[in-house]
Amino acid sequence: MRRLILPLLIAVAAGAPAPQALARQVGELSFEKCELPVVGTRPSNPLNAECTTLEVPENWDDAASRKIKLAIALVPSRSPKPKPDPVFILAGGPGQSARESWRMLAGTFKAVLADRHVVLLDQRGTGASNRFDCPTPENIDLLATDVDPQQAAELARACVAAVKDTHDVRYYGTEDAARDLDRARQALGAEQLNLVGISYGTRMGQIYTKRYPQRVRSLLLDSVIPNELILGTEHAVNLEDTLKAQLGRCREDAQCGKAFGDPYASLRELAAQLRASPRMAPGRNPRSGEAEEQALTSGSLVAIARMFMYSSETAGLLPLTLAEAKAGRFEPMLAQAAMMSEDMGAQIATGVNWSVVCAEDAAQFAPRPQDDGLLMGQDFIVMTINWCREWPKREVPADFHAPMSGATPTLILSGEFDPVTPPRYGEQVVKNLPNGRHLIVPGQGHSVMSRGCGPKLVDAFIDSADARSLEADCLKEQTPAPFFLNFSGVRRDRTNRPAQDLRHRQGSRRCQLYRQRRRNHRSARPQRRRQDHHAAHAVHADEAGNRAYQRRWCRHHQGSRQRPAQARRAARCARPVQAADGAREHRVLRAPARARRGDAEAAHRCADPFAGHRGHRRPAHRGLLQRAAREDRHRPCAGARPAQCAARRAHQRARCDGHAGPAQIHVAAARRGPLRVVQQSHHAGGRRAV
């Protein structure tokens, strides 16, 4: 299988109508309920939103040109009176749909939705906005770099011919999309917007801000592309730097280094072997699941490694995958490649991708001999030059690649190990922004605002429109994901761990305890739990009267059937003891859950003999005892006439005051002063004063 890599800067990975509901009118637009499902190999999990369309000319300079419909989704605020400046999400790619990206972003903007709408506008040519795809032969992989230049030119000509009746490929660039965005703002009746651009969406955000600076209240750029950058020319060097850094961490890690040695050297060795001799490797079709052989070349290997670097988790899997491939087991690598390629084909509108690159960047492409020694080399540059030679395009404005400047409040986020938009790009952009701030998220890759405390920072920035006042110390807690040592998961030696790994160990310990409790709970369902969960509560006597009121509430959950010794101990439920300091103490033994029926009933009666008695003054911890009162208040009178009820209550009081019951609390009325109650567990045999 030949492979083709697109100049992708994707962020994260269309809507079907839902049952009819009341329409929401926002400005000129009428929204109806809809669902936003996920595309690609991940299972669909629809999210509810409200959708509409907006008609715009394909060519903004010709009012008589073909009309296209832009798909817009509104995620409504939870506030009945949301603020008038909605948040617009600008997706990556080029070619990604904002509506299809929402599932991966919904959690990040949960707090933002408290008082603002979020608007998802599918950029023209993406998603449901007159989607622009190039037909791709089945033997072409969308991820790889080593497409023959002549074949690239033929594919470009075929694409233009295939869409000539539905798309004019000259009008699907960033400038056209910026005019669409401002038209959507007008239709919504918003004076200002809060823009959130991710990956390629950061170029869109910067161009819109340059053209309409007064319309942007705040600008958030996640994984930013500088306006002056020629998109794609630095892909090779950025990837090489990230691979060296990430795989170097593995070499320096005791466990990963011991298992895999130097993964970066292994990657270069494997790429050299495949460059000299491409091979067919066994794999599975991502659609049918059937076994089939797939072509594996150096270009496809590099493309796979590049996609692994996008997130910290997949980067942690790369050393293991490379070790398997080096041993001749290519199935894990090809399975991951097939999954990523399938997702990419579903998410990215390839026609938009080429319209952006060919019109805005390719004219300044030139051979880069300095890239020849790198893993990606010049393959992508050569392929792009040949593709764009056959692609119709128009001139971009002279200031298109001029840096963005101005006073717009701007927050820039970068991942430390981003293989496409490294942190130096953020530094390059922020130096022209007096109200800008650049934050680097440690240990992370591409598209980072959903990581760690990122959602909190996003909400705080959009709320205040002041990047410089943000408390961003929480980002220091972010660390790279640990490396996988086998396909069962991450394994770590418990000894000789670095100090910075303490937080991870604590988190793991919490998870272990939680899982252990869950296992105990599930295993105990047929035979009830083996542990006693009892609570014993006591209160002091009321010294205002002659009688002392004492309450005790024993909740018996689930216990073992095999505890006769503890059942016999229930008869000694409470006995007065003498404390070391001479004060009168009371030992309250925790009655077992499965005591004899008579003892259990007596324990209930004596725990709260006056529950519900009219005129009884409850002690301070009233809430605790109310539940016991509700449970036991009618127990003495169950099925009895009034006279019998009174007699039973009198008998109960006599039994409890005379210490005849098996689970009583002895009240020392002879000594006034603090009364301590000692709880003793059957299991530990210890005692403590409460």
XYZ file of C-alpha atoms in Angstrom:
690
model
C 0.000 0.000 0.000
C 1.455 3.374 -1.028
C 1.113 6.120 1.518
C 0.420 9.827 1.294
C 0.909 12.316 4.108
C -1.117 15.504 4.280
C 0.182 18.674 5.929
C -2.027 17.896 8.889
C -2.202 19.954 12.041
C -5.273 18.245 13.429
C -6.545 19.115 16.851
C -8.789 16.388 18.245
C -11.277 14.118 16.825
C -21.974 15.696 11.495
C -24.951 16.167 12.903
C -28.180 14.218 12.445
C -31.518 15.822 13.235
C -33.011 14.886 16.560
C -36.737 14.670 17.259
C -38.512 17.937 16.574
C -38.413 20.403 19.430
C -39.036 24.069 19.999
C -36.680 26.191 17.912
C -34.302 28.688 19.504
C -33.996 32.038 17.765
C -30.586 33.722 18.044
C -30.266 36.824 15.909
C -31.214 35.910 12.350
C -30.728 32.188 12.920
C -33.299 29.638 14.039
C -31.757 26.582 15.736
C -33.342 23.152 16.161
C -32.267 20.202 18.280
C -29.662 17.934 16.678
C -27.030 15.349 17.561
C -23.297 15.643 16.926
C -21.872 12.120 16.545
C -18.232 11.120 16.344
C -16.692 9.961 13.077
C -13.859 7.508 12.517
C -13.128 4.216 14.235
C -14.170 5.352 17.719
C -17.671 4.325 18.804
C -20.365 6.890 18.200
C -21.546 8.744 21.260
C -23.953 11.456 20.109
C -24.021 14.775 21.903
C -27.030 17.038 21.898
C -26.790 20.508 20.404
C -28.879 22.885 18.316
C -28.149 23.192 14.612
C -28.866 25.449 11.669
C -27.317 26.504 8.364
C -26.215 29.837 6.938
C -26.036 30.514 3.209
C -22.996 32.394 1.858
C -21.511 32.920 -1.615
C -18.719 30.560 -2.619
C -16.853 33.563 -4.038
C -17.268 36.566 -1.751
C -16.139 38.908 -4.538
C -18.935 37.748 -6.845
C -22.443 37.944 -5.423
C -23.758 35.906 -8.358
C -21.462 32.956 -7.633
C -22.673 29.587 -6.394
C -24.215 29.591 -2.907
C -23.051 27.156 -0.266
C -24.534 26.363 3.149
C -22.426 26.527 6.274
C -23.356 24.133 9.083
C -23.518 25.775 12.514
C -24.111 24.073 15.857
C -24.941 25.937 19.050
C -24.129 24.358 22.405
C -26.399 26.474 24.621
C -25.306 28.009 27.874
C -26.839 26.787 31.118
C -27.622 30.381 32.043
C -31.079 31.772 31.215
C -29.313 35.041 30.329
C -25.983 34.138 28.717
C -23.377 36.770 28.053
C -23.549 38.382 24.615
C -20.065 37.297 23.433
C -20.208 33.590 22.454
C -17.197 31.300 22.127
C -16.324 30.090 18.615
C -14.266 26.906 18.177
C -11.889 26.942 15.187
C -10.878 23.374 14.344
C -7.558 22.071 13.053
C -6.509 20.245 9.938
C -6.728 22.058 7.616
C -9.940 20.230 6.862
C -11.309 19.264 10.263
C -14.912 19.894 11.278
C -15.606 21.908 14.427
C -18.882 20.063 14.993
C -17.224 16.653 14.764
C -14.467 17.799 17.153
C -16.875 18.794 19.914
C -17.001 15.411 21.625
C -13.308 15.654 22.479
C -13.700 19.238 23.697
C -17.007 19.139 25.556
C -15.412 18.496 28.954
C -12.961 21.354 28.500
C -15.747 23.896 28.021
C -18.136 22.650 30.695
C -17.409 25.616 32.968
C -17.494 28.068 30.054
C -21.055 26.971 29.264
C -22.193 28.269 32.642
C -22.633 31.737 31.165
C -21.757 31.630 27.446
C -22.921 29.823 24.329
C -20.350 27.795 22.391
C -20.695 27.971 18.598
C -19.297 25.281 16.287
C -18.981 26.525 12.715
C -17.850 23.956 10.163
C -15.358 25.814 7.997
C -16.372 25.825 4.326
C -15.507 22.501 2.746
C -15.446 20.587 6.052
C -18.032 18.546 7.931
C -21.499 19.435 6.669
C -20.447 22.746 5.044
C -20.280 21.595 1.411
C -17.592 19.057 2.318
C -14.695 18.979 -0.123
C -12.963 15.600 -0.369
C -10.569 14.301 -2.983
C -11.251 10.737 -4.128
C -8.320 8.655 -2.933
C -7.416 5.278 -4.473
C -7.476 2.374 -2.038
C -3.759 1.774 -2.491
C -2.927 5.262 -1.154
C -2.482 5.777 2.572
C -3.288 9.271 3.814
C -0.499 9.228 6.392
C 2.729 8.588 4.546
C 5.375 10.738 2.882
C 6.851 8.699 0.068
C 4.331 9.223 -2.734
C 5.915 9.388 -6.164
C 5.967 13.028 -7.415
C 4.381 12.108 -10.725
C 1.644 10.178 -8.951
C 0.974 13.203 -6.713
C 0.419 15.402 -9.785
C -1.972 12.862 -11.288
C -3.962 12.666 -8.057
C -4.287 16.456 -7.952
C -5.616 16.643 -11.512
C -8.077 13.829 -10.808
C -9.385 15.595 -7.698
C -9.984 18.919 -9.449
C -11.842 17.164 -12.261
C -13.979 15.145 -9.839
C -15.328 18.199 -7.951
C -15.602 20.793 -10.723
C -19.430 20.738 -10.618
C -19.688 21.244 -6.858
C -16.568 23.133 -5.756
C -14.361 25.880 -7.112
C -11.126 24.850 -5.426
C -9.787 28.435 -5.442
C -12.259 29.601 -2.762
C -11.663 27.215 0.129
C -8.793 28.985 1.867
C -8.366 30.760 5.192
C -9.302 34.243 3.941
C -12.646 32.973 2.600
C -13.333 31.155 5.867
C -12.590 34.328 7.865
C -15.270 36.201 5.927
C -17.674 33.320 6.604
C -16.917 33.610 10.309
C -17.719 37.311 10.392
C -20.968 36.698 8.529
C -21.916 34.107 11.156
C -21.135 36.644 13.884
C -23.464 39.158 12.249
C -26.213 36.555 11.874
C -25.990 35.713 15.577
C -26.217 39.378 16.516
C -22.960 39.316 18.497
C -20.820 42.433 18.705
C -17.743 40.509 19.824
C -16.494 36.924 19.881
C -14.183 34.825 21.996
C -12.120 32.743 19.569
C -10.514 29.407 20.446
C -8.224 28.117 17.704
C -6.589 24.703 17.798
C -3.651 23.784 15.559
C -4.503 25.052 12.049
C -7.411 26.879 13.712
C -4.802 29.195 15.246
C -3.981 30.496 11.751
C -7.674 31.082 11.190
C -7.909 32.935 14.527
C -4.944 35.158 13.738
C -6.197 36.022 10.232
C -9.671 36.884 11.557
C -8.153 39.032 14.316
C -6.002 40.868 11.773
C -9.018 41.556 9.556
C -11.585 42.301 12.316
C -9.626 43.263 15.465
C -12.543 45.143 17.042
C -14.703 41.999 16.904
C -12.416 39.806 19.025
C -12.808 40.079 22.798
C -10.287 37.310 23.578
C -8.152 34.917 21.542
C -6.952 31.517 22.744
C -4.385 29.757 20.535
C -3.656 26.100 21.329
C -0.624 24.685 19.445
C -0.056 27.849 17.461
C 1.212 28.341 13.896
C 2.960 31.698 13.404
C 1.490 33.668 10.528
C 4.932 34.078 9.013
C 5.527 30.304 8.930
C 5.312 28.499 5.590
C 3.206 25.552 6.673
C 4.978 22.237 6.100
C 8.529 23.419 5.546
C 9.625 22.564 9.096
C 7.743 19.293 9.541
C 10.911 17.206 9.176
C 13.060 19.062 11.693
C 10.207 19.412 14.217
C 9.544 15.678 14.096
C 13.220 14.830 14.486
C 13.587 17.052 17.546
C 10.520 15.548 19.208
C 11.558 11.955 18.508
C 14.989 12.581 19.994
C 13.489 14.153 23.113
C 10.726 11.614 23.738
C 12.698 8.480 22.873
C 15.663 9.902 24.763
C 13.496 9.871 27.892
C 13.027 6.142 27.393
C 16.760 5.569 27.084
C 17.367 7.449 30.334
C 14.523 5.705 32.178
C 15.764 2.686 34.141
C 12.922 0.356 33.216
C 12.341 1.531 29.633
C 16.061 1.716 28.856
C 16.610 -1.777 30.193
C 13.743 -3.162 28.107
C 14.297 -1.330 24.810
C 17.778 0.194 24.851
C 17.868 3.190 22.480
C 14.490 3.378 20.648
C 15.586 6.331 18.514
C 18.505 4.314 17.126
C 16.129 1.383 16.552
C 13.757 3.645 14.608
C 16.518 4.923 12.339
C 17.822 1.402 11.786
C 14.365 0.091 10.891
C 13.713 3.043 8.555
C 17.003 2.400 6.754
C 16.102 -1.264 6.284
C 12.687 -0.413 4.846
C 14.134 2.294 2.614
C 16.507 -0.260 1.138
C 13.954 -3.052 0.994
C 10.226 -2.328 1.506
C 8.320 -5.355 2.655
C 4.869 -6.818 2.919
C 3.744 -7.360 6.473
C 0.688 -9.179 7.839
C -2.075 -6.961 9.157
C -5.844 -6.553 9.316
C -8.235 -4.434 7.331
C -9.561 -1.721 9.686
C -13.056 -1.952 8.173
C -13.592 -5.695 7.792
C -11.121 -7.034 10.348
C -9.931 -9.594 7.806
C -6.265 -10.536 7.670
C -4.362 -9.058 4.756
C -0.816 -8.155 3.816
C 0.121 -4.493 3.789
C 3.060 -2.673 2.249
C 5.452 -1.187 4.776
C 7.949 1.445 3.621
C 10.241 3.907 5.323
C 7.726 6.669 4.571
C 4.889 4.832 6.259
C 7.103 4.059 9.253
C 8.015 7.728 9.683
C 4.385 8.792 9.308
C 3.327 6.326 11.991
C 6.056 7.548 14.345
C 4.927 11.123 13.717
C 1.341 10.380 14.673
C 2.493 8.522 17.798
C 4.137 11.761 18.946
C 0.882 13.752 18.919
C -0.101 12.665 22.437
C 1.845 11.708 25.528
C 0.029 8.371 25.834
C 0.782 7.119 22.312
C 4.354 8.398 22.614
C 4.704 6.115 25.626
C 3.689 3.186 23.428
C 6.181 3.839 20.605
C 9.310 2.169 22.121
C 7.394 -1.069 22.665
C 5.898 -0.949 19.163
C 9.324 -0.340 17.618
C 10.800 -3.255 19.561
C 8.057 -5.526 18.242
C 8.636 -4.332 14.665
C 12.386 -4.770 14.951
C 11.747 -8.374 16.008
C 9.660 -8.901 12.872
C 6.267 -8.529 14.548
C 4.697 -5.652 12.622
C 1.059 -6.326 13.547
C 0.865 -3.849 16.485
C 2.393 -1.061 14.414
C 0.175 -1.709 11.403
C -2.930 -1.971 13.587
C -2.187 1.427 15.107
C -1.425 2.870 11.664
C -4.666 1.495 10.233
C -6.662 2.980 13.093
C -5.052 6.410 12.705
C -5.378 6.329 8.923
C -9.053 5.402 9.160
C -9.711 8.232 11.598
C -7.804 10.675 9.447
C -9.736 9.808 6.322
C -13.021 10.344 8.150
C -12.014 13.580 9.912
C -10.059 15.476 7.274
C -11.605 17.005 4.159
C -8.591 16.477 1.903
C -9.672 19.027 -0.705
C -9.707 21.832 1.870
C -6.311 20.696 3.099
C -4.784 21.097 -0.353
C -6.633 24.343 -1.118
C -5.117 25.913 1.995
C -1.572 24.635 1.500
C -1.371 25.193 -2.246
C -2.739 28.750 -2.145
C -1.105 29.999 1.046
C 2.212 28.163 1.418
C 3.362 26.053 -1.529
C 4.473 29.035 -3.626
C 7.326 29.529 -1.150
C 8.331 25.879 -0.940
C 11.911 25.157 -1.972
C 14.217 22.148 -1.622
C 15.858 21.868 1.801
C 19.105 19.902 1.484
C 19.593 20.242 5.252
C 16.679 17.821 5.732
C 18.268 14.967 3.776
C 19.720 13.330 6.857
C 16.437 13.445 8.780
C 13.900 10.637 8.982
C 11.246 12.504 6.988
C 13.785 14.083 4.671
C 12.423 16.167 1.800
C 9.694 13.712 0.773
C 6.834 15.915 1.919
C 8.221 19.074 0.316
C 8.822 17.369 -3.044
C 5.364 15.796 -3.023
C 3.654 19.113 -2.139
C 5.461 21.030 -4.880
C 4.294 18.508 -7.484
C 0.721 18.322 -6.166
C 0.232 22.087 -5.987
C 1.657 22.601 -9.465
C -1.617 21.094 -10.762
C -3.929 22.806 -8.247
C -5.879 25.969 -9.245
C -5.294 28.799 -6.795
C -5.471 32.546 -6.397
C -3.162 35.071 -4.818
C -3.380 35.695 -1.088
C -3.191 39.279 0.271
C 0.289 40.734 0.527
C 0.121 40.901 4.333
C -1.162 37.358 4.759
C 2.101 36.114 6.291
C 2.729 39.265 8.326
C 2.863 38.628 12.109
C -0.271 39.333 14.100
C 0.039 42.287 16.445
C -2.268 44.471 18.494
C -3.777 44.698 21.959
C -6.162 41.723 21.730
C -5.940 39.661 24.967
C -4.284 36.427 23.829
C -3.434 33.196 25.630
C -1.084 30.784 23.829
C -0.695 27.153 24.935
C 2.064 24.816 23.726
C 2.995 21.213 24.506
C 6.589 20.581 25.503
C 6.911 17.683 23.032
C 4.691 18.914 20.193
C 5.962 17.328 16.931
C 4.206 19.871 14.674
C 3.962 23.215 16.490
C 6.803 23.247 19.053
C 6.934 25.770 21.913
C 9.295 28.067 20.004
C 6.344 28.937 17.744
C 4.448 30.258 20.760
C 7.406 32.421 21.750
C 7.562 33.740 18.201
C 3.894 34.792 18.231
C 3.667 36.253 21.739
C 6.555 38.690 21.290
C 4.281 40.904 19.136
C 1.369 40.855 21.607
C 1.559 43.252 24.574
C -1.512 41.595 26.144
C -0.410 38.070 25.299
C 0.965 35.251 27.418
C 2.561 31.950 26.446
C 2.236 28.864 28.663
C 4.052 25.569 28.039
C 2.432 22.359 29.291
C 5.199 19.984 30.477
C 5.424 16.496 29.017
C 2.559 16.921 26.531
C 2.264 16.853 22.750
C -0.125 18.514 20.310
C -3.392 20.180 21.394
C -3.049 20.574 25.156
C -5.865 22.711 26.548
C -7.776 19.634 27.746
C -4.800 18.392 29.771
C -4.605 18.701 33.546
C -5.798 22.086 34.748
C -6.141 23.346 31.164
C -9.961 23.553 31.323
C -9.712 25.727 34.443
C -7.294 28.086 32.692
C -9.494 28.219 29.589
C -12.534 29.178 31.660
C -10.614 31.763 33.697
C -9.138 33.382 30.594
C -12.419 33.574 28.674
C -14.148 34.955 31.757
C -11.560 37.655 32.479
C -9.998 38.259 29.039
C -6.730 38.801 30.909
C -3.999 36.248 30.243
C -1.422 37.889 32.471
C -3.499 37.543 35.640
C -3.964 33.769 35.335
C -2.656 31.523 38.117
C -0.875 28.893 36.026
C 1.282 27.114 38.621
C -0.962 24.065 38.287
C 0.638 23.308 34.911
C 3.823 22.286 36.714
C 2.003 19.182 37.929
C 1.715 17.839 34.384
C 4.161 15.032 33.592
C 4.660 12.789 30.556
C 2.781 9.511 30.493
C 4.992 6.578 31.567
C 6.292 4.194 28.940
C 4.558 0.909 28.195
C 6.864 -2.012 28.913
C 4.412 -4.560 27.497
C 0.952 -4.563 25.975
C -0.655 -5.289 29.337
C 0.068 -1.749 30.443
C 2.630 0.298 32.319
C 4.747 -1.549 34.849
C 7.070 0.116 37.277
C 9.590 -1.154 39.794
C 8.607 -0.144 43.306
C 12.222 0.507 44.294
C 14.564 3.319 43.342
C 11.882 5.575 41.934
C 12.744 9.236 41.402
C 11.242 11.752 43.783
C 9.194 13.375 41.036
C 7.345 10.085 40.587
C 5.779 10.317 44.058
C 2.536 11.892 42.868
C 2.073 9.137 40.282
C 2.654 6.459 42.920
C 0.088 8.006 45.246
C -2.458 8.141 42.463
C -1.757 4.533 41.584
C -2.144 3.486 45.231
C -5.539 5.176 45.418
C -6.600 3.340 42.291
C -5.354 0.035 43.708
C -7.346 0.503 46.908
C -10.452 1.428 44.943
C -10.139 -1.621 42.705
C -9.543 -3.854 45.731
C -12.725 -2.585 47.389
C -14.653 -3.192 44.192
C -13.326 -6.753 43.972
C -14.217 -7.427 47.601
C -17.708 -6.059 47.050
C -18.320 -8.188 43.967
C -16.902 -11.373 45.490
C -18.996 -10.953 48.647
C -22.344 -10.557 46.903
C -23.318 -14.291 46.997
C -22.282 -14.803 50.598
C -22.636 -11.265 51.952
C -19.657 -9.238 53.035
C -17.125 -10.652 55.427
C -16.396 -7.373 57.100
C -18.569 -5.741 59.717
C -19.537 -2.148 59.065
C -20.904 -0.960 62.334
C -21.321 2.441 63.855
C -21.819 2.978 67.538
C -22.897 6.352 68.786
C -23.405 7.489 72.348
C -24.471 10.703 74.024
C -24.084 11.960 77.538
C -26.824 11.926 80.104
C -29.053 14.941 80.380
C -28.199 16.428 83.788
C -31.226 18.762 83.791
C -33.532 16.033 85.025
C -33.514 12.954 87.236
C -33.424 10.624 84.261
C -30.428 10.144 82.030
C -31.137 9.788 78.363
C -28.726 7.711 76.399
C -28.999 6.833 72.746
C -27.122 4.404 70.704
C -27.596 3.523 67.056
C -26.087 0.349 65.678
C -26.411 -0.124 61.995
C -25.841 -3.729 60.994
C -24.893 -4.036 57.358
C -23.825 -7.330 55.917
C -21.808 -9.873 57.823
C -20.539 -13.407 57.672
C -22.673 -16.463 58.325
C -19.786 -18.128 60.136
C -19.360 -16.052 63.255
C -20.926 -17.920 66.199
C -18.281 -16.732 68.667
C -19.032 -13.115 67.948
C -22.758 -13.806 68.187
C -22.213 -15.156 71.683
C -20.291 -12.031 72.608
C -23.352 -9.939 71.800
C -24.679 -10.817 75.224
C -21.854 -8.718 76.674
C -22.716 -5.768 74.464
C -22.073 -3.090 77.089
C -20.505 -3.260 80.510
C -19.267 -0.518 82.773
C -15.513 -0.435 83.350
C -13.294 1.619 85.599
C -10.923 4.015 83.836
C -7.355 4.533 84.928
C -8.147 8.030 86.161
C -11.117 6.869 88.201
C -13.749 8.196 85.834
C -16.615 5.955 84.945
C -16.282 4.530 81.419
C -18.556 2.398 79.339
C -17.351 -0.222 76.919
C -19.585 -0.595 73.905
C -18.875 -3.744 71.957
C -19.854 -3.663 68.310
C -22.621 -6.178 67.934
C -22.052 -8.566 65.003
C -24.323 -8.268 62.028
C -25.788 -11.745 62.229
C -26.497 -12.021 65.972
C -29.348 -14.158 67.179
C -32.742 -12.753 66.267
C -33.798 -12.047 69.849
C -30.542 -10.288 70.696
C -30.704 -8.180 67.558
C -34.250 -7.040 68.307
C -33.334 -6.221 71.867
C -30.343 -4.272 70.641
C -32.630 -2.218 68.426
C -35.041 -1.549 71.256
C -32.382 -0.586 73.773
C -30.473 1.557 71.346
C -33.234 4.160 71.443
C -35.964 3.196 73.919
C -37.661 6.594 73.854
C -37.523 7.246 70.096
C -40.549 9.264 69.101
C -41.676 9.763 72.719
C -43.677 12.978 72.949
C -41.936 15.681 74.907
C -38.492 14.074 74.680
C -35.732 16.621 74.124
C -33.272 15.385 71.517
C -29.569 15.850 72.123
C -27.287 18.059 70.040
C -26.520 15.521 67.327
C -30.135 15.392 66.325
C -29.658 14.497 62.678
C -27.820 11.294 63.509
C -30.527 10.040 65.797
C -33.483 10.983 63.650
C -32.747 8.113 61.320
C -32.617 5.667 64.217
C -35.859 7.089 65.533
C -37.581 6.559 62.210
C -36.422 2.934 62.156
C -37.244 2.019 65.758
C -40.046 4.301 66.821
C -42.885 1.822 66.119
C -41.037 -1.393 66.840
C -42.440 -1.887 70.399
C -45.983 -1.238 69.190
C -45.972 -3.297 66.024
C -49.379 -5.007 65.746
C -50.448 -4.005 69.264
C -53.490 -2.186 70.680
C -52.897 1.094 72.589
C -53.006 -0.560 75.993
C -50.565 -3.250 74.905
C -48.334 -0.591 73.376
C -48.106 1.340 76.647
C -47.297 -1.846 78.536
C -44.611 -2.808 76.065
C -43.022 0.625 76.248
C -42.950 0.433 80.055
C -41.401 -3.042 79.889
C -38.835 -1.836 77.410
C -37.828 1.096 79.605
C -37.505 -1.237 82.574
C -35.297 -3.664 80.643
C -33.035 -0.999 79.268
C -32.690 0.938 82.515
C -32.020 -2.342 84.351
C -29.308 -3.464 81.926
C -31.239 -6.590 80.973
C -30.743 -6.240 77.229
C -27.768 -7.613 75.314
C -26.797 -4.310 73.663
C -27.432 -1.717 76.345
C -25.553 1.346 77.413
C -25.090 1.753 81.136
C -25.679 5.335 82.229
C -23.862 6.478 85.316
C -26.246 8.795 87.043
C -24.379 8.622 90.328
C -21.410 10.585 89.008
C -22.031 13.917 87.389
C -19.407 15.024 84.973
C -17.993 13.952 81.665
C -18.925 10.452 80.689
C -16.614 8.652 78.311
C -17.776 5.804 76.147
C -15.239 3.277 74.930
C -15.927 1.496 71.654
C -14.346 -1.900 71.294
C -14.080 -3.874 68.086
C -14.414 -7.642 68.014
C -11.753 -7.800 65.346
C -8.959 -5.724 66.890
C -9.769 -6.149 70.537
C -8.714 -2.569 71.132
C -10.601 0.247 72.706
C -10.812 3.985 72.309
C -12.643 6.762 74.140
C -15.092 8.948 72.261
